[in-house]
Coordinates of C-alpha atoms and ligand atoms in Angstrom, one line a residue:
M141 CA 41.5 -3.4 -15.9
A142 CA 37.8 -2.7 -15.3
S143 CA 35.5 -5.5 -16.6
P144 CA 32.9 -4.5 -19.2
P145 CA 29.4 -4.0 -17.7
R146 CA 27.1 -7.0 -17.9
R147 CA 24.0 -6.7 -20.0
V148 CA 20.6 -6.9 -18.2
S149 CA 18.4 -9.9 -18.7
A150 CA 16.0 -10.2 -21.5
P151 CA 12.7 -9.9 -19.5
L152 CA 13.8 -6.6 -17.9
L153 CA 14.9 -5.2 -21.2
Y154 CA 11.5 -6.2 -22.5
S155 CA 9.6 -4.2 -19.9
L156 CA 12.0 -1.3 -20.2
A157 CA 11.4 -1.1 -23.9
S158 CA 8.1 0.6 -23.2
L159 CA 9.9 3.6 -21.5
P160 CA 10.4 6.6 -23.6
L161 CA 14.1 6.9 -23.2
F162 CA 14.9 3.3 -23.7
H163 CA 15.6 3.3 -27.4
A164 CA 18.1 6.1 -27.1
L165 CA 20.3 4.6 -24.5
P166 CA 22.6 1.6 -24.1
I167 CA 21.3 -0.3 -21.1
Y168 CA 23.7 -1.6 -18.4
P169 CA 22.7 -2.8 -14.9
S170 CA 24.1 0.3 -13.2
S171 CA 22.0 2.6 -15.5
I172 CA 18.7 1.0 -14.9
L173 CA 17.6 3.1 -12.0
S174 CA 18.8 6.3 -13.6
L175 CA 16.8 5.4 -16.6
F176 CA 13.6 5.2 -14.5
T177 CA 14.6 8.4 -12.8
R178 CA 15.0 10.3 -16.0
S179 CA 11.8 8.9 -17.4
L180 CA 9.8 10.6 -14.6
S181 CA 8.5 13.7 -16.2
S182 CA 6.8 15.2 -13.2
S183 CA 10.1 16.5 -11.7
S184 CA 9.5 14.3 -8.7
S185 CA 12.8 12.6 -8.9
M186 CA 15.5 15.2 -9.3
A187 CA 19.1 14.7 -8.6
P188 CA 20.2 15.8 -5.1
Q189 CA 21.8 18.9 -6.4
E190 CA 18.7 20.0 -8.3
A191 CA 16.7 19.3 -5.2
E192 CA 18.8 21.6 -3.2
T193 CA 18.3 24.3 -5.7
T194 CA 14.6 23.9 -5.5
V195 CA 14.6 24.3 -1.7
A196 CA 16.7 27.4 -2.1
Q197 CA 14.3 28.7 -4.7
K198 CA 11.4 28.0 -2.4
K199 CA 12.9 30.2 0.3
N200 CA 12.8 33.1 -2.3
Y201 CA 9.3 32.1 -3.4
G202 CA 7.3 35.1 -4.8
S203 CA 10.2 37.5 -4.5
S204 CA 10.3 38.1 -8.2
S205 CA 7.0 40.0 -8.2
I206 CA 5.4 41.6 -5.2
D207 CA 2.1 41.8 -7.0
E208 CA 1.7 38.1 -7.6
A209 CA 0.2 36.2 -4.6
P210 CA 1.8 32.8 -4.4
P211 CA -0.7 29.9 -5.2
R212 CA -2.0 28.1 -2.2
K213 CA 0.3 25.4 -1.0
N214 CA -0.8 21.9 -0.3
R215 CA -0.6 20.7 3.2
V216 CA -0.3 16.9 3.8
T217 CA -1.3 14.8 6.8
V218 CA -0.7 11.1 7.1
V219 CA -3.3 9.3 9.2
G220 CA -1.5 6.2 10.5
S221 CA 1.9 5.5 11.7
G222 CA 2.6 1.7 11.6
N223 CA 5.3 0.1 9.4
W224 CA 3.9 1.3 6.0
G225 CA 2.5 4.5 7.5
S226 CA 5.9 5.6 8.7
V227 CA 7.6 4.8 5.3
A228 CA 4.8 6.6 3.5
A229 CA 5.5 9.7 5.7
K230 CA 9.2 9.4 4.9
L231 CA 8.6 9.3 1.2
I232 CA 6.2 12.2 1.3
A233 CA 8.4 14.3 3.5
S234 CA 11.3 13.9 1.2
N235 CA 9.1 15.5 -1.5
T236 CA 7.3 18.2 0.4
I237 CA 10.6 19.7 1.5
R238 CA 11.7 20.3 -2.1
L239 CA 8.5 20.9 -4.1
P240 CA 7.3 24.5 -4.0
S241 CA 3.7 23.6 -4.2
F242 CA 3.7 21.8 -0.8
H243 CA 4.2 23.0 2.8
D244 CA 7.4 21.4 4.1
E245 CA 5.8 20.0 7.3
V246 CA 4.0 16.6 7.1
R247 CA 1.8 15.7 10.1
M248 CA 1.5 12.1 11.1
W249 CA -1.3 11.0 13.3
V250 CA -0.1 8.4 15.8
F251 CA -2.4 6.0 17.7
E252 CA -0.8 6.8 21.0
E253 CA 1.0 4.0 22.8
T254 CA 3.3 3.8 25.9
L255 CA 6.6 2.1 25.1
P256 CA 8.2 -0.3 27.6
S257 CA 10.6 2.5 28.7
G258 CA 7.5 4.5 29.8
E259 CA 7.9 7.1 27.0
K260 CA 5.0 8.0 24.7
L261 CA 5.5 6.8 21.1
T262 CA 4.7 10.3 19.8
D263 CA 7.3 11.8 22.0
A264 CA 9.8 9.2 20.9
I265 CA 9.1 9.9 17.2
N266 CA 9.4 13.6 17.6
T267 CA 12.6 13.4 19.7
K268 CA 14.5 10.8 17.7
N269 CA 12.8 11.5 14.3
E270 CA 12.2 7.7 14.1
N271 CA 9.2 5.4 14.7
V272 CA 11.1 3.3 17.3
K273 CA 8.3 0.7 17.5
Y274 CA 7.1 0.2 13.9
L275 CA 10.1 1.4 11.8
P276 CA 13.2 1.4 14.0
G277 CA 16.5 2.5 12.6
I278 CA 15.0 4.7 9.9
K279 CA 15.0 8.6 10.0
L280 CA 11.7 9.9 8.8
G281 CA 12.8 13.4 7.9
R282 CA 12.9 16.4 10.3
N283 CA 9.8 17.8 8.6
V284 CA 7.6 14.8 9.9
V285 CA 5.7 15.9 13.0
A286 CA 3.9 13.2 15.0
D287 CA 0.6 14.1 16.6
P288 CA -1.5 11.9 18.8
D289 CA -4.7 14.1 18.4
L290 CA -6.5 12.9 15.3
V291 CA -8.6 16.0 14.7
N292 CA -5.6 18.3 15.3
A293 CA -3.5 16.4 12.9
V294 CA -5.9 16.8 10.0
T295 CA -6.9 20.4 10.7
G296 CA -5.6 22.6 7.9
A297 CA -4.6 19.8 5.7
N298 CA -6.0 19.6 2.2
M299 CA -4.3 16.2 1.2
L300 CA -5.0 13.3 3.6
V301 CA -3.2 10.0 3.3
F302 CA -5.0 7.2 5.1
V303 CA -2.8 4.2 6.1
T304 CA -4.0 2.2 9.1
P305 CA -5.0 -1.4 9.4
H306 CA -8.4 -1.5 7.8
Q307 CA -10.3 -2.6 10.8
F308 CA -9.7 0.7 12.5
M309 CA -11.0 2.9 9.6
E310 CA -14.6 2.9 10.4
G311 CA -13.9 4.3 13.9
I312 CA -11.4 6.8 12.6
C313 CA -13.9 8.1 10.0
K314 CA -16.6 8.5 12.7
R315 CA -14.2 10.7 14.7
L316 CA -13.5 12.8 11.6
V317 CA -17.1 13.4 10.4
G318 CA -17.9 17.1 10.2
K319 CA -14.2 18.0 10.8
I320 CA -13.1 18.0 7.2
N321 CA -13.9 20.4 4.3
G322 CA -15.5 18.9 1.2
D323 CA -12.7 20.1 -1.0
V324 CA -10.1 18.0 0.8
E325 CA -8.6 15.2 -1.2
A326 CA -7.8 11.8 0.2
I327 CA -5.8 8.7 -0.8
S328 CA -6.0 5.3 0.8
L329 CA -3.0 3.0 1.1
I330 CA -5.1 0.5 3.1
K331 CA -5.6 -3.0 2.1
G332 CA -8.9 -4.5 3.1
M333 CA -12.7 -4.0 3.0
E334 CA -15.7 -3.7 5.3
V335 CA -18.6 -6.1 4.8
K336 CA -21.9 -4.5 5.6
M337 CA -25.5 -5.7 5.4
E338 CA -25.9 -4.2 2.0
G339 CA -22.6 -5.7 0.7
P340 CA -18.9 -5.2 0.5
C341 CA -17.6 -1.6 1.0
M342 CA -14.1 -0.8 -0.2
I343 CA -12.1 1.5 2.2
S344 CA -11.9 4.4 -0.4
T345 CA -15.7 4.2 -0.6
L346 CA -16.0 4.2 3.2
I347 CA -13.9 7.4 3.3
T348 CA -15.9 9.1 0.5
E349 CA -19.2 8.2 2.0
Q350 CA -18.4 9.0 5.6
L351 CA -16.4 12.1 5.1
G352 CA -17.8 13.4 1.8
I353 CA -14.4 13.7 0.1
N354 CA -12.9 12.2 -3.1
C355 CA -10.6 9.3 -2.4
C356 CA -7.9 7.8 -4.7
V357 CA -5.9 4.7 -3.7
L358 CA -2.2 3.7 -3.8
M359 CA -1.3 0.0 -3.9
G360 CA 1.7 -2.0 -5.2
A361 CA 4.5 -4.4 -4.6
N362 CA 5.5 -2.5 -1.5
I363 CA 7.0 -4.4 1.4
A364 CA 7.5 -1.3 3.7
N365 CA 10.9 -2.3 5.2
E366 CA 12.5 -2.6 1.7
I367 CA 11.2 0.9 0.6
A368 CA 12.4 2.2 4.0
V369 CA 16.0 1.5 2.9
E370 CA 15.3 2.9 -0.5
K371 CA 15.3 -0.3 -2.6
F372 CA 13.8 0.2 -6.0
S373 CA 10.1 -0.6 -6.3
E374 CA 6.9 0.5 -8.1
A375 CA 3.3 1.4 -7.1
T376 CA 0.0 2.2 -8.7
V377 CA -2.4 5.0 -8.0
G378 CA -6.0 4.3 -8.8
Y379 CA -8.2 7.3 -9.6
R380 CA -11.8 7.9 -10.8
E381 CA -12.2 11.0 -13.0
N382 CA -9.8 13.5 -11.8
K383 CA -6.5 12.8 -13.6
E384 CA -4.9 16.1 -12.5
M385 CA -5.4 15.0 -8.8
A386 CA -3.9 11.6 -9.6
E387 CA -0.9 13.3 -10.9
K388 CA -0.5 15.4 -7.8
W389 CA -0.5 12.2 -5.7
V390 CA 2.1 10.6 -8.1
Q391 CA 4.2 13.7 -7.6
L392 CA 3.8 13.5 -3.8
F393 CA 5.0 9.9 -3.6
S394 CA 7.5 9.4 -6.5
T395 CA 11.2 9.3 -5.8
S396 CA 14.0 8.0 -7.8
Y397 CA 13.6 4.5 -6.1
F398 CA 9.7 4.6 -5.9
I399 CA 8.1 4.8 -9.3
V400 CA 4.3 5.5 -9.3
T401 CA 1.9 5.0 -12.2
P402 CA -1.7 6.3 -12.3
V403 CA -4.5 4.1 -13.7
Q404 CA -8.2 5.0 -13.9
D405 CA -9.6 2.1 -11.9
V406 CA -10.0 2.7 -8.2
E407 CA -11.9 -0.6 -7.4
G408 CA -9.5 -2.7 -9.5
V409 CA -6.4 -1.3 -7.9
E410 CA -7.9 -1.5 -4.4
L411 CA -9.3 -5.1 -4.8
C412 CA -5.9 -6.3 -6.1
G413 CA -4.2 -4.9 -3.0
T414 CA -6.9 -6.3 -0.7
L415 CA -7.3 -9.8 -2.2
K416 CA -3.7 -10.7 -2.7
N417 CA -3.4 -11.0 1.2
V418 CA -5.8 -13.9 1.0
V419 CA -3.6 -15.7 -1.6
A420 CA -0.6 -14.9 0.6
I421 CA -2.2 -16.9 3.4
A422 CA -2.5 -19.8 1.0
A423 CA 1.1 -19.5 0.0
G424 CA 2.1 -19.5 3.6
F425 CA 0.2 -22.8 4.1
V426 CA 2.1 -24.3 1.2
D427 CA 5.4 -23.1 2.7
G428 CA 4.6 -24.5 6.1
L429 CA 3.8 -27.8 4.6
D430 CA 7.1 -27.8 2.5
M431 CA 5.2 -28.4 -0.7
G432 CA 7.7 -26.6 -2.9
N433 CA 7.8 -24.0 -5.5
N434 CA 5.7 -25.6 -8.2
T435 CA 2.8 -25.9 -5.8
K436 CA 3.3 -22.3 -4.6
A437 CA 3.3 -21.1 -8.2
A438 CA 0.1 -23.0 -8.8
I439 CA -1.6 -21.5 -5.8
M440 CA -0.5 -18.0 -6.9
R441 CA -1.9 -18.6 -10.4
I442 CA -5.2 -19.9 -9.1
G443 CA -5.3 -17.0 -6.6
L444 CA -4.7 -14.4 -9.3
R445 CA -7.5 -16.0 -11.4
E446 CA -9.9 -15.7 -8.4
M447 CA -8.7 -12.2 -7.6
K448 CA -9.7 -11.1 -11.1
A449 CA -13.0 -13.0 -11.3
F450 CA -14.1 -11.7 -7.8
S451 CA -13.1 -8.1 -8.6
K452 CA -15.0 -8.2 -12.0
M453 CA -18.0 -9.9 -10.6
L454 CA -18.3 -7.1 -7.9
F455 CA -17.4 -4.2 -10.2
S456 CA -17.9 -4.6 -14.0
S457 CA -15.7 -1.5 -14.4
V458 CA -12.5 -3.3 -13.3
K459 CA -10.0 -3.4 -16.1
D460 CA -8.0 -6.5 -17.1
S461 CA -4.9 -4.4 -17.5
T462 CA -4.9 -3.4 -13.8
F463 CA -3.9 -6.9 -12.9
F464 CA -0.6 -6.4 -14.8
E465 CA 0.3 -3.2 -12.9
S466 CA 2.4 -3.1 -9.7
C467 CA -0.8 -3.4 -7.6
G468 CA -1.7 -6.7 -9.4
V469 CA 0.7 -9.4 -10.3
A470 CA 3.8 -7.7 -8.8
D471 CA 2.2 -7.2 -5.4
L472 CA 0.9 -10.7 -5.4
I473 CA 4.4 -12.1 -6.1
T474 CA 6.1 -10.1 -3.4
T475 CA 3.4 -10.8 -0.8
C476 CA 3.5 -14.6 -1.4
L477 CA 7.4 -14.5 -1.2
G478 CA 8.1 -12.1 1.6
G479 CA 5.1 -10.6 3.4
R480 CA 3.9 -11.0 7.0
N481 CA 0.7 -12.8 6.0
R482 CA 2.7 -15.5 4.3
K483 CA 5.1 -15.7 7.3
V484 CA 2.4 -16.2 10.0
A485 CA 0.4 -18.6 7.8
E486 CA 3.5 -20.7 7.3
A487 CA 3.8 -20.8 11.2
F488 CA 0.1 -21.8 11.4
A489 CA 0.6 -24.7 9.0
K490 CA 3.8 -25.8 10.7
N491 CA 1.9 -26.0 14.0
G492 CA -0.8 -28.1 12.3
G493 CA -3.4 -25.3 12.8
K494 CA -3.3 -25.9 16.6
R495 CA -2.1 -22.4 17.5
S496 CA -4.6 -19.6 16.5
F497 CA -3.7 -16.8 14.1
D498 CA -4.4 -14.3 16.9
E499 CA -1.8 -16.0 19.1
L500 CA 0.8 -16.1 16.3
E501 CA 0.1 -12.6 15.3
A502 CA 0.7 -11.3 18.7
E503 CA 3.9 -13.4 19.1
M504 CA 5.4 -12.8 15.7
L505 CA 4.4 -9.3 14.6
Q506 CA 4.8 -7.2 17.8
G507 CA 1.8 -5.0 17.3
Q508 CA 1.8 -5.0 13.5
K509 CA -1.5 -6.4 12.1
L510 CA -2.4 -9.2 9.8
Q511 CA -4.8 -8.3 7.1
G512 CA -5.2 -11.7 5.2
V513 CA -7.1 -13.6 7.8
S514 CA -9.8 -11.0 8.3
T515 CA -10.0 -10.3 4.6
A516 CA -10.5 -14.0 4.0
K517 CA -13.4 -13.9 6.3
E518 CA -14.9 -10.8 4.7
V519 CA -14.5 -12.3 1.2
Y520 CA -16.2 -15.5 2.5
E521 CA -19.1 -13.6 3.8
V522 CA -19.5 -11.9 0.4
L523 CA -19.2 -15.3 -1.4
S524 CA -21.8 -17.0 0.9
H525 CA -24.2 -14.1 0.7
R526 CA -24.1 -14.0 -3.0
G527 CA -24.1 -17.8 -3.6
W528 CA -20.7 -17.6 -5.2
L529 CA -18.7 -20.0 -2.9
Q530 CA -18.5 -22.7 -5.6
F531 CA -16.7 -20.3 -8.0
F532 CA -14.0 -19.4 -5.6
P533 CA -12.6 -22.7 -4.1
L534 CA -9.2 -21.2 -3.1
F535 CA -10.7 -18.2 -1.3
A536 CA -13.3 -20.4 0.4
T537 CA -10.7 -23.0 1.5
V538 CA -8.3 -20.3 2.9
H539 CA -11.1 -19.1 5.2
E540 CA -12.1 -22.6 6.3
I541 CA -8.5 -23.5 7.2
C542 CA -8.1 -20.2 9.2
I543 CA -11.1 -21.0 11.3
G544 CA -10.2 -24.7 11.8
T545 CA -12.9 -26.3 9.8
L546 CA -10.3 -27.8 7.4
P547 CA -6.7 -28.8 8.0
P548 CA -3.9 -26.7 6.3
S549 CA -3.3 -29.6 3.9
A550 CA -6.7 -28.9 2.3
I551 CA -5.1 -26.0 0.5
V552 CA -4.2 -28.3 -2.4
E553 CA -7.5 -30.4 -2.1
H554 CA -9.7 -27.5 -2.9
S555 CA -9.2 -28.1 -6.6
E556 CA -11.6 -31.0 -6.2
R557 CA -14.2 -28.3 -5.9
T558 CA -13.7 -27.6 -9.5
P559 CA -14.3 -23.9 -10.2
K560 CA -17.1 -23.2 -12.6
Ligands
NAD834 N1 3.6 -3.0 6.1 C1 3.6 -3.1 4.8 O1 4.7 -3.6 4.3 C2 2.5 -2.7 4.0 C3 2.7 -2.4 2.7 C4 1.7 -2.0 1.9 C5 0.4 -1.8 2.5 N2 0.2 -2.0 3.8 C6 -1.1 -1.7 4.4 O2 -1.0 -0.5 5.1 C7 -2.0 -0.5 6.2 C8 -1.3 -0.1 7.4 O3 -0.4 -1.0 7.8 P1 1.0 -0.6 8.5 O4 2.0 -1.6 8.1 O5 1.3 0.8 8.4 O6 0.6 -0.9 10.1 P2 1.2 -2.0 11.1 O7 0.5 -3.2 11.0 O8 2.6 -1.9 11.1 O9 0.8 -1.3 12.5 C9 -0.4 -1.3 13.2 C10 -0.8 0.1 13.4 O10 -2.2 0.1 13.9 C11 -2.2 1.1 15.0 N3 -3.3 0.8 15.9 C12 -3.3 -0.2 16.8 N4 -4.6 -0.1 17.4 C13 -5.3 0.8 16.8 C14 -6.5 1.4 17.0 N5 -7.4 0.9 17.9 N6 -6.9 2.4 16.2 C15 -6.1 2.9 15.3 N7 -4.8 2.5 15.0 C16 -4.4 1.4 15.8 C17 -0.8 1.0 15.6 O11 -0.5 2.1 16.4 C18 0.0 0.9 14.4 O12 0.4 2.2 13.8 C19 -2.6 -1.9 6.1 O13 -3.9 -1.8 5.4 C20 -1.7 -2.7 5.4 O14 -2.3 -3.8 4.7 C21 1.3 -2.4 4.6

C-alpha cells in the first residue's frame, strides 16, 4: 500500500504562503515544484506538451492573416561561455526555441582556447553541443551557436547577456564601442566591480557608460552546476525604470526549475551578488581552520550586515527588502556552503596562507576564475579611499589575510576592531 505523502516543513510552507495558488492547494513535497511552475504567469514555464504546441504554432506564425506583419522578434547573444555563461545559454535556448517573440538561435561568444586535444573550444562546442571545458556532460541545446568573433556574435542581437569574469569586462566593452545600437538592451550576470579614480563602478554601469545602452542585472543563489542539471533554484532581476523590459528578461530566463523575480533596485541586486563573494572567502577560512558551524554562521551574519551597510553607504537608493531576495541572503548562504570562493579559501587556510590564491586558483579551478579575492581588494580600496575601514572589520580583514598581512586565524579576531 502506498504510504501517504509527507507534509512539507513549516518554514517552506511559510514562504509558499505568499504565492497566489497556495491557499487553494493541499501542499505535498512532490507538488512543490509544480506549484511554483503554475504560479508563473508569464507563460515561461509551460508543460512539455504545451511547449511543443508553441513551437508548432511558431512555424505557422503569421499564416492567419497575410496583411499583418509579424512583430520584430528578439535576437539574443550571450557574451561569455564559462561555467555560468554556458548554463545561462542553455536556460535561454530552452526558452527562445518555444517563445514566438524570440529567434530560436542563441549566439554565444567564446573566448577562444585550444584544448589539449588540439581542437578549438568553439569547434568542440558546435560539434558536440557541449562546453567540454567549462560545463562538460551538459547539452546546451542545438540552437546555441558558439562564435569566437565578439563583434560578429553581437551583430544583429537586440538583447545582450553579459556573463564573463568581471576583470575582462572593460576590455570587452572597449572592443564593442560603436558596434552596438542604442536601442539594444543588456543584462549583466557578472559579480564584481571596477574601482576607478572617481570611485567604484558597478559592471552594469560600466556597460551603460561605455556602450550607451540600458543594463539590468540578474543575480541569485545560482551555483551553475546545480542549475545545469535542472535542480530547482531562484534568481532576482534588478531593473531601473523599465518594468516591461525586466519582465522580458524574466520571461527569457524562467523555467519550471528556475524562478526569476524582478525588483526595482539594480545597485542593491548587483552589490549583493558582488559582496557575498568576499564573505564566502571568510567562510572558507573558517572551514579551513575547522572552526565549526556556529563560527561560520556568525561570519555570515556579520558579512550580511557589512554587505547591507556598504551597499547603502554607496547608494542610498538600495532597498532593505533586496537583501531578502534570492540575490541577497539566499546567494550568501549557497556561496558560503558550496561555491568556489569558499573552496579555494578553505585550501588557503589549510595551507596556513603559504600557497597564494593565484596558485590555488590555477590548480583547483582549471581555468575558472575566483571573484572574491579581487572583489575584496576592490572593496578595500573603496574603504581606504573613503575612510571607512573602521566600519567594515570583516571586509578589511578578508583582504589583509588574502595579501598575507594577517594570518587566516585573524578572521575571528577582527571583531576586536569593533564596528561603529
Ligand atoms: N559559476 C557559477 O556558479 C556562477 C554563478 C553565478 C554567477 N557567476 C558569475 O558569472 C561570471 C562568469 O563566470 P563563469 O562561471 O561563467 O566563468 P568561469 O570562471 O567558469 O570561466 C572563465 C571564463 O573566462 C574566459 N576568459 C579567460 N580569459 C579571458 C579573457 N582574457 N577575456 C575574456 N574572457 C576570458 C574563459 O574562456 C571562460 O569562459 C562571473 O562574474 C561569476 O562571478 C558564476
